[in-house]
PDB file of N, CA and C in Angstrom:
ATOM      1  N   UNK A   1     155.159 150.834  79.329  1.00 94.00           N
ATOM      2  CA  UNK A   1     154.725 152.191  79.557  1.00 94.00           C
ATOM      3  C   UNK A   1     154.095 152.735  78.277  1.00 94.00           C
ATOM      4  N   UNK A   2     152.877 153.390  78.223  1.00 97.00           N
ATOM      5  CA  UNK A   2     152.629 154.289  77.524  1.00 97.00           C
ATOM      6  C   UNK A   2     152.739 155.494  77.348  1.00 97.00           C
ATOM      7  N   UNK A   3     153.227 156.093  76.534  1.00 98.00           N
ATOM      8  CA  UNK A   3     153.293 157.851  76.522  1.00 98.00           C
ATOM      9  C   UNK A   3     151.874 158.177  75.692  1.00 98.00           C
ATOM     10  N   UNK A   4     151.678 159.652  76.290  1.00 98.00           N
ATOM     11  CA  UNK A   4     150.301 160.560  75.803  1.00 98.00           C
ATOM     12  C   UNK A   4     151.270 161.434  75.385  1.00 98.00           C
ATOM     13  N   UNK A   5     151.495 161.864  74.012  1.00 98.00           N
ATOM     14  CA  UNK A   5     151.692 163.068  73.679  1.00 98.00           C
ATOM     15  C   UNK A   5     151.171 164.064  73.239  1.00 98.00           C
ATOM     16  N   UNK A   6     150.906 165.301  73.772  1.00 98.00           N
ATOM     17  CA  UNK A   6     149.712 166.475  73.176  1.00 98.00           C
ATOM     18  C   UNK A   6     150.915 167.559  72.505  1.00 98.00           C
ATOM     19  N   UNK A   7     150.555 167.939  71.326  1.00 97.00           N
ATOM     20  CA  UNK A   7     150.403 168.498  70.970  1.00 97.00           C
ATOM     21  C   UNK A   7     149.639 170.082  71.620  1.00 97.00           C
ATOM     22  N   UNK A   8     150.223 171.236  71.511  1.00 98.00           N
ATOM     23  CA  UNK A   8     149.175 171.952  72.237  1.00 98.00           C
ATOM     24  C   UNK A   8     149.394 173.493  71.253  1.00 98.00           C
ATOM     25  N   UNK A   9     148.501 174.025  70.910  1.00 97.00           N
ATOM     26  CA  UNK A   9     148.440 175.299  69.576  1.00 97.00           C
ATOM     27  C   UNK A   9     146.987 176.335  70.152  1.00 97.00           C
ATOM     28  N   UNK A  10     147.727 177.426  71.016  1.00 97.00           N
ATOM     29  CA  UNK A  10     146.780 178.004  71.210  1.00 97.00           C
ATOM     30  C   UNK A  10     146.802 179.554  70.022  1.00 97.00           C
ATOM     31  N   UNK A  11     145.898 179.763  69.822  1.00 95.00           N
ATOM     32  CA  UNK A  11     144.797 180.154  69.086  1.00 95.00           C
ATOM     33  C   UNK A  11     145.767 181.678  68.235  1.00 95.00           C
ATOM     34  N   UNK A  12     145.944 182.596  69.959  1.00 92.00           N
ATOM     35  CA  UNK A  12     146.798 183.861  69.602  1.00 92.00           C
ATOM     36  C   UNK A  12     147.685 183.472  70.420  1.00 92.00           C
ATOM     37  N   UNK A  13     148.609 184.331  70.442  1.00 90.00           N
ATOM     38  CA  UNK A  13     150.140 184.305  70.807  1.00 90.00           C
ATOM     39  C   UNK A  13     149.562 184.751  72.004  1.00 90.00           C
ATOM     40  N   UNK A  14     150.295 183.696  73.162  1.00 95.00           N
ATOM     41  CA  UNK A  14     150.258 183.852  74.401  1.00 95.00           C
ATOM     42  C   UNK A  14     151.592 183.934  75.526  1.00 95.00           C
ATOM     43  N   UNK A  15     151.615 185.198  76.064  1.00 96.00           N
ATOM     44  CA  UNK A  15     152.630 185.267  76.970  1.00 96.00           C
ATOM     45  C   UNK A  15     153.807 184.186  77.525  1.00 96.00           C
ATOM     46  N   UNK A  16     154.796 184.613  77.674  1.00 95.00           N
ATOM     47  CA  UNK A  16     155.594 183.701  77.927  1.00 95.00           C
ATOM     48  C   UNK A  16     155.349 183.379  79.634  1.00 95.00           C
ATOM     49  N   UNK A  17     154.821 184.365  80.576  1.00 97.00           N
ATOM     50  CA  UNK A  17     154.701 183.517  81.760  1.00 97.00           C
ATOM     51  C   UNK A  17     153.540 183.087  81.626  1.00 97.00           C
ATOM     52  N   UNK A  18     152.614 182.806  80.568  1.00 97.00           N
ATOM     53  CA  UNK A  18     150.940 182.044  80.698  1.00 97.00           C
ATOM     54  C   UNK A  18     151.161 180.911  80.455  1.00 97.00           C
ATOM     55  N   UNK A  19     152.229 181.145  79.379  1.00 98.00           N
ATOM     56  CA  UNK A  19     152.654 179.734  78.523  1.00 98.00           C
ATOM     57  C   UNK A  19     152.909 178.560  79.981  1.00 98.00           C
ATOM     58  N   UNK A  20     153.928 179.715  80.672  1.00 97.00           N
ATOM     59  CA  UNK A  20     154.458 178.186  81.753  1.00 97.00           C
ATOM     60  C   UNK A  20     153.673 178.381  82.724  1.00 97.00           C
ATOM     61  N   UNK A  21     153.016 178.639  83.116  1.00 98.00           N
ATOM     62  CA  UNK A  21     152.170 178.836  83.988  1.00 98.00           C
ATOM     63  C   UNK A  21     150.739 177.753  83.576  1.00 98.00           C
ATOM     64  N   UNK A  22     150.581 177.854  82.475  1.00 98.00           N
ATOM     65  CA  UNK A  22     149.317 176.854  81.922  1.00 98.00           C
ATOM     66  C   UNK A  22     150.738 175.290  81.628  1.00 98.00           C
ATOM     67  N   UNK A  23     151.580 175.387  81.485  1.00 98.00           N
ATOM     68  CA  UNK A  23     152.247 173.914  81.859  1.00 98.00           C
ATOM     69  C   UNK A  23     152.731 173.673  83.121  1.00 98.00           C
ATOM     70  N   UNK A  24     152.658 174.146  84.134  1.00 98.00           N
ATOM     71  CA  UNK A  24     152.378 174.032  85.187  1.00 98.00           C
ATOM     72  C   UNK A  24     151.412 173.631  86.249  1.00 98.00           C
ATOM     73  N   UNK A  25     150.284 173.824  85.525  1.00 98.00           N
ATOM     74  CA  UNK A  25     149.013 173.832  85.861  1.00 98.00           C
ATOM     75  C   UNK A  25     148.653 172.519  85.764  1.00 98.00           C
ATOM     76  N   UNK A  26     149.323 171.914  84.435  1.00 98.00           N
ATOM     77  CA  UNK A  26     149.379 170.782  83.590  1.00 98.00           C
ATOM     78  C   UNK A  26     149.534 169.477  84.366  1.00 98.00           C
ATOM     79  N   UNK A  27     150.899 169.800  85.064  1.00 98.00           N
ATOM     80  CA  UNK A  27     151.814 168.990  85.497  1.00 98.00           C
ATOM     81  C   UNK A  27     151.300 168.872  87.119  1.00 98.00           C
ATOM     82  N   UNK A  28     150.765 169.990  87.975  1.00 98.00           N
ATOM     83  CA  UNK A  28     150.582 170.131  88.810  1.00 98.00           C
ATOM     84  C   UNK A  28     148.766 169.013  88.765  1.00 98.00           C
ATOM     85  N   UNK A  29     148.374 169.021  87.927  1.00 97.00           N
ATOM     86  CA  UNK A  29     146.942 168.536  88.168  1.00 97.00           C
ATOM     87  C   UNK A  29     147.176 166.804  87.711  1.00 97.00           C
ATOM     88  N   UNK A  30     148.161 166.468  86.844  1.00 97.00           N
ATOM     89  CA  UNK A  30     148.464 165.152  86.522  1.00 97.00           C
ATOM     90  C   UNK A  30     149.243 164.527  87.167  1.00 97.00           C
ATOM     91  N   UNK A  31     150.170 165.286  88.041  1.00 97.00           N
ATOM     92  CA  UNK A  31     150.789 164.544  88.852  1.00 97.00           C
ATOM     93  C   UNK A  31     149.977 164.292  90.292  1.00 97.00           C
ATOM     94  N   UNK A  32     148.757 165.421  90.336  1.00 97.00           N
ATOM     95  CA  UNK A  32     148.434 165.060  91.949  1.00 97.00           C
ATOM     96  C   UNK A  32     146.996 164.197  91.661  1.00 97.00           C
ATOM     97  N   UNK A  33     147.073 163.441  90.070  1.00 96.00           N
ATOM     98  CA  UNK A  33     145.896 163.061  90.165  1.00 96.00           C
ATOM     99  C   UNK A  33     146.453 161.738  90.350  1.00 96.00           C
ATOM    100  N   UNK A  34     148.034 161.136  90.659  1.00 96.00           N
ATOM    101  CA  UNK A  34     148.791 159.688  90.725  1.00 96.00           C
ATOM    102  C   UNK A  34     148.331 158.921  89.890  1.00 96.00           C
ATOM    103  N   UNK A  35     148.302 159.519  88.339  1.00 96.00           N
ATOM    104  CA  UNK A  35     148.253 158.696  87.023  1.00 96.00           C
ATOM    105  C   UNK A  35     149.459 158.374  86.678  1.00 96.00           C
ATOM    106  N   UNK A  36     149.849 159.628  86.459  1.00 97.00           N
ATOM    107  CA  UNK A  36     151.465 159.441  85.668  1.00 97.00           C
ATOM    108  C   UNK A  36     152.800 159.001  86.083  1.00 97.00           C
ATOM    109  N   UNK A  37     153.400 158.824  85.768  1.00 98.00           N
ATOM    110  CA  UNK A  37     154.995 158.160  86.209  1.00 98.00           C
ATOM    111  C   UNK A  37     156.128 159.304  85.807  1.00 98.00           C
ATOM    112  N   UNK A  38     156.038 160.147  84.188  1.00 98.00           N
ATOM    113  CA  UNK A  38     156.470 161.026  84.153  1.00 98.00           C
ATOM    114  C   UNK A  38     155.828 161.818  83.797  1.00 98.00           C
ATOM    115  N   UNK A  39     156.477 163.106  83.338  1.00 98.00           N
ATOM    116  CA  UNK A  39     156.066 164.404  82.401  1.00 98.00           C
ATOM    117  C   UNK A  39     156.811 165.515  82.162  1.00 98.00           C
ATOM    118  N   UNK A  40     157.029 165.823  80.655  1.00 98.00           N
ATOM    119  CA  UNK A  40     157.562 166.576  80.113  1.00 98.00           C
ATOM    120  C   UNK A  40     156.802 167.465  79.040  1.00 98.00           C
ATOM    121  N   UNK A  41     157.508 168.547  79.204  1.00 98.00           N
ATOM    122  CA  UNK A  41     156.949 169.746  78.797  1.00 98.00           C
ATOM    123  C   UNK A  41     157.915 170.651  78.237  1.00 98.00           C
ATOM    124  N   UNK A  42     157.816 171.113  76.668  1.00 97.00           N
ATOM    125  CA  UNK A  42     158.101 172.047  76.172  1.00 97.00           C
ATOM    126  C   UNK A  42     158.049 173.242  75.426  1.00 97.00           C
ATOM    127  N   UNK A  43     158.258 173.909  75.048  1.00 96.00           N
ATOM    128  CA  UNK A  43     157.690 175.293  74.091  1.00 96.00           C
ATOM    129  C   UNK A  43     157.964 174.833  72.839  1.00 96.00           C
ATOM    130  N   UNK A  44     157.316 174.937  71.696  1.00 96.00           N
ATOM    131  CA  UNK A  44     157.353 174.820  70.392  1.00 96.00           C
ATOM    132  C   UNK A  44     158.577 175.579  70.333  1.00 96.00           C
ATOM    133  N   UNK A  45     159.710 175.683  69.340  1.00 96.00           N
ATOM    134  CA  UNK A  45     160.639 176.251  68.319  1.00 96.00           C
ATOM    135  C   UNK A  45     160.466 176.986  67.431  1.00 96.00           C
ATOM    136  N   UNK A  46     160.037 178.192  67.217  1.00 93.00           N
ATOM    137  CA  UNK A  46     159.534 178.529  65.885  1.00 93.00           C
ATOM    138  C   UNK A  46     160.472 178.969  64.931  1.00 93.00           C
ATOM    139  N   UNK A  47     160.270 178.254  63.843  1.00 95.00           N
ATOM    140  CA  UNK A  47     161.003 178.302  62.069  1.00 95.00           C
ATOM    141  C   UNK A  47     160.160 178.757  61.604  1.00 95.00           C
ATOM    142  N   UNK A  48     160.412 179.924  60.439  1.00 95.00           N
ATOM    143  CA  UNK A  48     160.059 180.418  59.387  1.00 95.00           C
ATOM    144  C   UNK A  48     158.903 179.483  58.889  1.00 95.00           C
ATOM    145  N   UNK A  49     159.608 178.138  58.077  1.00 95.00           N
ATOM    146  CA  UNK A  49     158.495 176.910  57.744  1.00 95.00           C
ATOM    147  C   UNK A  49     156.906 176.869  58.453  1.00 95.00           C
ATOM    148  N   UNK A  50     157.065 177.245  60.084  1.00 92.00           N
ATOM    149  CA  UNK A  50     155.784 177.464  60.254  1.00 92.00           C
ATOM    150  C   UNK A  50     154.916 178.431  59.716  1.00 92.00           C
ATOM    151  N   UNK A  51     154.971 179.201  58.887  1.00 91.00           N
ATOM    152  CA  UNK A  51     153.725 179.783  58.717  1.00 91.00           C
ATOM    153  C   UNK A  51     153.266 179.385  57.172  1.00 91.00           C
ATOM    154  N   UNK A  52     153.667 178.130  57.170  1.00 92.00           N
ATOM    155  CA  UNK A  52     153.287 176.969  55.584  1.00 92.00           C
ATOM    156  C   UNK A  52     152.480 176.163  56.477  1.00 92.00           C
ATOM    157  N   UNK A  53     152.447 175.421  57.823  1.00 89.00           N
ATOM    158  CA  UNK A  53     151.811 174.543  58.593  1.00 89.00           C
ATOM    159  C   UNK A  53     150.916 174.324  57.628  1.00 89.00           C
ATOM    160  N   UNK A  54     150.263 172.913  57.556  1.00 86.00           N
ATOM    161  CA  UNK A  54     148.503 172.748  56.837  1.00 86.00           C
ATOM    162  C   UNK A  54     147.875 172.564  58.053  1.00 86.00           C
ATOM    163  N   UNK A  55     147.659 172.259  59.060  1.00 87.00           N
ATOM    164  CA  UNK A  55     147.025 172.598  60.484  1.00 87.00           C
ATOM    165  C   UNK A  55     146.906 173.335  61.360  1.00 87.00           C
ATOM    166  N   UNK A  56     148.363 173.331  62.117  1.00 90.00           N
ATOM    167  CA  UNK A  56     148.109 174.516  62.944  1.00 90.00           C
ATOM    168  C   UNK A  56     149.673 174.868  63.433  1.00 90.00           C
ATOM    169  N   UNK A  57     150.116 175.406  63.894  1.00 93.00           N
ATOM    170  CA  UNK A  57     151.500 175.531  64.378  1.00 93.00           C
ATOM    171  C   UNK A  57     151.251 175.230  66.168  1.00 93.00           C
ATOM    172  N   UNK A  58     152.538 174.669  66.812  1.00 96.00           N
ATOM    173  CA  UNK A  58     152.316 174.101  68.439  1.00 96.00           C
ATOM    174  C   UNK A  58     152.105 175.180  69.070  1.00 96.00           C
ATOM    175  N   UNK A  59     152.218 175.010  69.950  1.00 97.00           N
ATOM    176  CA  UNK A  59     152.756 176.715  71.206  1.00 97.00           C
ATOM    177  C   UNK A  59     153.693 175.706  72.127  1.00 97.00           C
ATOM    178  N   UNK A  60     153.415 174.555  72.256  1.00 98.00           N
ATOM    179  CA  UNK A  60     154.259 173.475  72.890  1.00 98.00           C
ATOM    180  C   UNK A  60     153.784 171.887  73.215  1.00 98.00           C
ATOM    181  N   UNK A  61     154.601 170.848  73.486  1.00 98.00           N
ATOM    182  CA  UNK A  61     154.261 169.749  73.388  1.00 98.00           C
ATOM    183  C   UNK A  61     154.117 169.108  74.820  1.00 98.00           C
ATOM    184  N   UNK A  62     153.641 168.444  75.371  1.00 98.00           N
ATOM    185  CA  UNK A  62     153.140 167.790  76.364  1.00 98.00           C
ATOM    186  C   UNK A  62     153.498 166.283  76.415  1.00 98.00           C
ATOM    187  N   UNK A  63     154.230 165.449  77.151  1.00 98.00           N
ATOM    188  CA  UNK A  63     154.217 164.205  77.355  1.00 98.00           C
ATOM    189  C   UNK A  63     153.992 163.557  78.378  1.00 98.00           C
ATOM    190  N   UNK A  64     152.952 162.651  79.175  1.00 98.00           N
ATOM    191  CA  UNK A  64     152.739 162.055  80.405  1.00 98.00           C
ATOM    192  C   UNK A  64     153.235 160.611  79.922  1.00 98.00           C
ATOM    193  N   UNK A  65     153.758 160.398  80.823  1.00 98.00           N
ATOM    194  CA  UNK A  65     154.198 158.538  80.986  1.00 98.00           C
ATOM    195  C   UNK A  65     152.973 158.316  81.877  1.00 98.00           C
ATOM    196  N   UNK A  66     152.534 157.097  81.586  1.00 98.00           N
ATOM    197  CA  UNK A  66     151.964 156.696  82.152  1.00 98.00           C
ATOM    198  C   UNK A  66     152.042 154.548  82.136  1.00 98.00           C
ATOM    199  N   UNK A  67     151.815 153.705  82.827  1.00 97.00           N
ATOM    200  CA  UNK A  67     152.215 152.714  83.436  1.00 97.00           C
ATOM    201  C   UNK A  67     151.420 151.723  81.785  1.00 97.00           C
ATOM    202  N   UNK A  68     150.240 151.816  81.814  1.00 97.00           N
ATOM    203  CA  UNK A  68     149.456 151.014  80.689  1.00 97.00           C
ATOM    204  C   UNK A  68     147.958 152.175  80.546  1.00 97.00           C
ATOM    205  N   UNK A  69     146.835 151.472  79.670  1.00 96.00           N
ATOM    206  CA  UNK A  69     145.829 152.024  79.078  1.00 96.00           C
ATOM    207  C   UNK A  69     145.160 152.451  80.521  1.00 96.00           C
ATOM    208  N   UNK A  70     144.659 151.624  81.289  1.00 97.00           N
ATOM    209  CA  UNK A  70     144.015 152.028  82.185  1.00 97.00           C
ATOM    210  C   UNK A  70     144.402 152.821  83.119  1.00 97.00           C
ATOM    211  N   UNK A  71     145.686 153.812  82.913  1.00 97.00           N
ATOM    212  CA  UNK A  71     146.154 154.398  83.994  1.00 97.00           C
ATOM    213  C   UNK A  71     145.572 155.817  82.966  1.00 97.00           C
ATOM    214  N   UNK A  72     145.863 155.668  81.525  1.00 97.00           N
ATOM    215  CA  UNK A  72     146.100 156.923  80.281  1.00 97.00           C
ATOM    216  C   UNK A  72     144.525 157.149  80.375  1.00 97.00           C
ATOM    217  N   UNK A  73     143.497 156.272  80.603  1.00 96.00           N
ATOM    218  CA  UNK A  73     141.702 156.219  80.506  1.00 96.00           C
ATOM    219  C   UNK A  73     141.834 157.135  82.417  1.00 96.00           C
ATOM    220  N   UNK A  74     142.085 156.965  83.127  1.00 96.00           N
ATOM    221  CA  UNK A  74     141.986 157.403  84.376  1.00 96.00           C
ATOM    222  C   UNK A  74     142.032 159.037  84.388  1.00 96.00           C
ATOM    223  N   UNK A  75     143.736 159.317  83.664  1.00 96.00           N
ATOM    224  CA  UNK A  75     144.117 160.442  83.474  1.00 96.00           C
ATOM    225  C   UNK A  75     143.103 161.730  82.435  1.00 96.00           C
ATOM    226  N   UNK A  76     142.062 161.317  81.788  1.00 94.00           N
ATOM    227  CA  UNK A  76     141.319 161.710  81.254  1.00 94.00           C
ATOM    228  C   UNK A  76     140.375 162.490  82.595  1.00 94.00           C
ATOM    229  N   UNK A  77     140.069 161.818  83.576  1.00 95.00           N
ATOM    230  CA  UNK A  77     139.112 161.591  84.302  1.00 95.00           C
ATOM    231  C   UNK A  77     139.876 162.639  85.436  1.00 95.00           C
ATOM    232  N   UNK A  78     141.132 162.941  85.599  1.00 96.00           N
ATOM    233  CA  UNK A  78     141.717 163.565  86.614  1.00 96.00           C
ATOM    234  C   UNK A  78     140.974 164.518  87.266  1.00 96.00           C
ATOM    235  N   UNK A  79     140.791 164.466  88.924  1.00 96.00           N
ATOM    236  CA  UNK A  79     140.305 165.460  89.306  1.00 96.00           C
ATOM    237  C   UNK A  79     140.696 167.012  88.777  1.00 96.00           C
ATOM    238  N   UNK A  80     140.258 167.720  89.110  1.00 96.00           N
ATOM    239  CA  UNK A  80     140.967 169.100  88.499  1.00 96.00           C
ATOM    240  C   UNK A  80     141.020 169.213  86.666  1.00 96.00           C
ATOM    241  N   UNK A  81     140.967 168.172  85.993  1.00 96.00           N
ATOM    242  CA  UNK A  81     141.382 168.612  84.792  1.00 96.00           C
ATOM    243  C   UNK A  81     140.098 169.310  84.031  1.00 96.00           C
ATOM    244  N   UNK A  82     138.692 168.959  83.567  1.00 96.00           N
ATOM    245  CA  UNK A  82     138.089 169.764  83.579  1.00 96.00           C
ATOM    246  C   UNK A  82     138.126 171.086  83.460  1.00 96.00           C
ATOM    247  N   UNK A  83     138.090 171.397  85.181  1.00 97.00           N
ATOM    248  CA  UNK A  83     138.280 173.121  85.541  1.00 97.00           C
ATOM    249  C   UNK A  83     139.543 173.606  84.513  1.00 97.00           C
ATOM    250  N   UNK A  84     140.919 172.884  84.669  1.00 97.00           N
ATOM    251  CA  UNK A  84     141.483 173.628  84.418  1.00 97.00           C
ATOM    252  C   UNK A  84     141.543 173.814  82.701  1.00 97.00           C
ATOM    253  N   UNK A  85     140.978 172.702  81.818  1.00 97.00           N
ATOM    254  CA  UNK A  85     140.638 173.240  80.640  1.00 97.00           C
ATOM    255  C   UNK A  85     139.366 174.511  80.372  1.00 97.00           C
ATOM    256  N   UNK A  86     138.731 174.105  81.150  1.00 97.00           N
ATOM    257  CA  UNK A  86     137.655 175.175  81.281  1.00 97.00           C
ATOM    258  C   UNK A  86     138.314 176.664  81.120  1.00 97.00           C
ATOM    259  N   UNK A  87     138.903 176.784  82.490  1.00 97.00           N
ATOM    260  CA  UNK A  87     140.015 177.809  82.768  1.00 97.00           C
ATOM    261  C   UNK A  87     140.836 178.741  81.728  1.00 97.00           C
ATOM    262  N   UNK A  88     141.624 177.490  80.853  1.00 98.00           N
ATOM    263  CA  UNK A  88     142.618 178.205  80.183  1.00 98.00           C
ATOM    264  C   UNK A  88     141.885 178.871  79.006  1.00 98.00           C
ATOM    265  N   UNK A  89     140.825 177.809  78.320  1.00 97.00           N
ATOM    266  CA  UNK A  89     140.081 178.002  77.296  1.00 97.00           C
ATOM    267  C   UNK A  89     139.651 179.442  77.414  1.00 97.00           C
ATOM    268  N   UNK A  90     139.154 179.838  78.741  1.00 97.00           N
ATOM    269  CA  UNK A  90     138.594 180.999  78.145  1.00 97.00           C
ATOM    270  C   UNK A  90     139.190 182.402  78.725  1.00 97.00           C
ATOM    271  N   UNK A  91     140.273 181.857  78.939  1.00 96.00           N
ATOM    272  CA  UNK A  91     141.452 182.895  79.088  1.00 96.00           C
ATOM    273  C   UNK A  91     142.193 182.867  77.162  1.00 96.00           C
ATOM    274  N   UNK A  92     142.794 181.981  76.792  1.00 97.00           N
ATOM    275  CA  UNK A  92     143.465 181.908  75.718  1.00 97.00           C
ATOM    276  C   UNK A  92     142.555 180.440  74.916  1.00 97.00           C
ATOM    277  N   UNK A  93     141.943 180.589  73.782  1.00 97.00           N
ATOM    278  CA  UNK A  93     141.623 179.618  73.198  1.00 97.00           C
ATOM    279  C   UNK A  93     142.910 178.267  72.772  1.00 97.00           C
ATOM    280  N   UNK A  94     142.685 177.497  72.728  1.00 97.00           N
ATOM    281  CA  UNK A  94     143.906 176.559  72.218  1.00 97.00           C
ATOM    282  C   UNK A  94     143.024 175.061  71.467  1.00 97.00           C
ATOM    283  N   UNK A  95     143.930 174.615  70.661  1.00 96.00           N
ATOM    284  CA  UNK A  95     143.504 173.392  70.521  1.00 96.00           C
ATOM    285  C   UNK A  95     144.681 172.359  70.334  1.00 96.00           C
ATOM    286  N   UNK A  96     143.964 170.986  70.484  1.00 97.00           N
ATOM    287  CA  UNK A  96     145.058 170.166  71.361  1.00 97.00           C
ATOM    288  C   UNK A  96     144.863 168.541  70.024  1.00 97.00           C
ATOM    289  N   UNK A  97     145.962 168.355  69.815  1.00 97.00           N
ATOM    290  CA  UNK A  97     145.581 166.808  69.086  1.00 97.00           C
ATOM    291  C   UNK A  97     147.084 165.777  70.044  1.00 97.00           C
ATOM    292  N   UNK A  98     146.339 164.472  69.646  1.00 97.00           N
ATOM    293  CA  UNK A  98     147.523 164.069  70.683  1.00 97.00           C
ATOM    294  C   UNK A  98     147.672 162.497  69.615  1.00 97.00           C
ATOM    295  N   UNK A  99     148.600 161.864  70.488  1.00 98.00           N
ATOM    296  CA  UNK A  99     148.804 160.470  70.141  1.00 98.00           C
ATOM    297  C   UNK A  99     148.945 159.590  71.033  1.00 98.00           C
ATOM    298  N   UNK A 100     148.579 158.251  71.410  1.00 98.00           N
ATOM    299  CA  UNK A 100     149.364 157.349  72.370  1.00 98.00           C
ATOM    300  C   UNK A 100     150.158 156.879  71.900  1.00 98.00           C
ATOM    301  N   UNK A 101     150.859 156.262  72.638  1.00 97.00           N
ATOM    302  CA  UNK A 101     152.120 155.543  71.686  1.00 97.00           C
ATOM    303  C   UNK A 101     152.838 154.795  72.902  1.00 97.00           C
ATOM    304  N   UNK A 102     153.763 154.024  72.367  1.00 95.00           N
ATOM    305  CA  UNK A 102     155.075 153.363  73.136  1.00 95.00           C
ATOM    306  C   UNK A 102     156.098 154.107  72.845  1.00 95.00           C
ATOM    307  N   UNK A 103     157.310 153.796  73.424  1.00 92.00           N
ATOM    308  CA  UNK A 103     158.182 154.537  73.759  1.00 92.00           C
ATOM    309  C   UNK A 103     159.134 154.752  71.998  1.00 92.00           C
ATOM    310  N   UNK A 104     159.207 155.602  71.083  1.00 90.00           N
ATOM    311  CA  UNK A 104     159.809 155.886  70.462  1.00 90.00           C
ATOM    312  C   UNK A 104     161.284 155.282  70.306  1.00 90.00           C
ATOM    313  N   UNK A 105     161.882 155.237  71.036  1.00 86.00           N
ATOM    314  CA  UNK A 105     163.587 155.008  71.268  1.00 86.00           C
ATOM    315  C   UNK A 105     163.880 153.587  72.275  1.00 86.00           C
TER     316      UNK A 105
END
């Protein structure tokens, strides 16, 4: 299995029902695009230490399981995903860095 982890840091401070509502959106468009296997989703923690960040501070983190590469290359491609970056972007700016990886543990 591969995991996608995003990173996700939008721009200004955004509501707590946008917040889950845009990970919802998330989960709702990756799961009905039958890439993923799992997905998890959480809100950043905020510590003091964040406002030293040298990048950016989260708003929350994103993880899709997904089976191998060609399922994680598909999920790029998801119907719906597009729109719904389109969407959030210009409701709340955000920016997103991620990693692939294998399973940590």
């Amino acid at each position: 299995m591969i995991n996608h982890t995003m990173i996700v840091s939008f721009h200004d401070e955004i509501p707590d029902t946008e917040l889950d509502q845009y990970l919802k959106d998330i989960e709702q468009v990756m799961r009905d695009s039958g890439t993923i296997q799992t997905f998890h989703a959480k809100r950043h923690i905020r510590v003091p230490a964040d406002d030293h960040s040298p990048v950016f501070v989260a708003s929350a983190v994103v993880q899709l399981g997904l089976a191998d590469v060609d399922a994680l290359n598909a999920s790029f491609a998801a119907p719906g995903a597009v729109e719904l970056i389109k969407r959030w972007q210009a409701r709340y700016p955000y920016r997103v860095v991620w990693v692939n990886h294998e399973a940590l543990a």
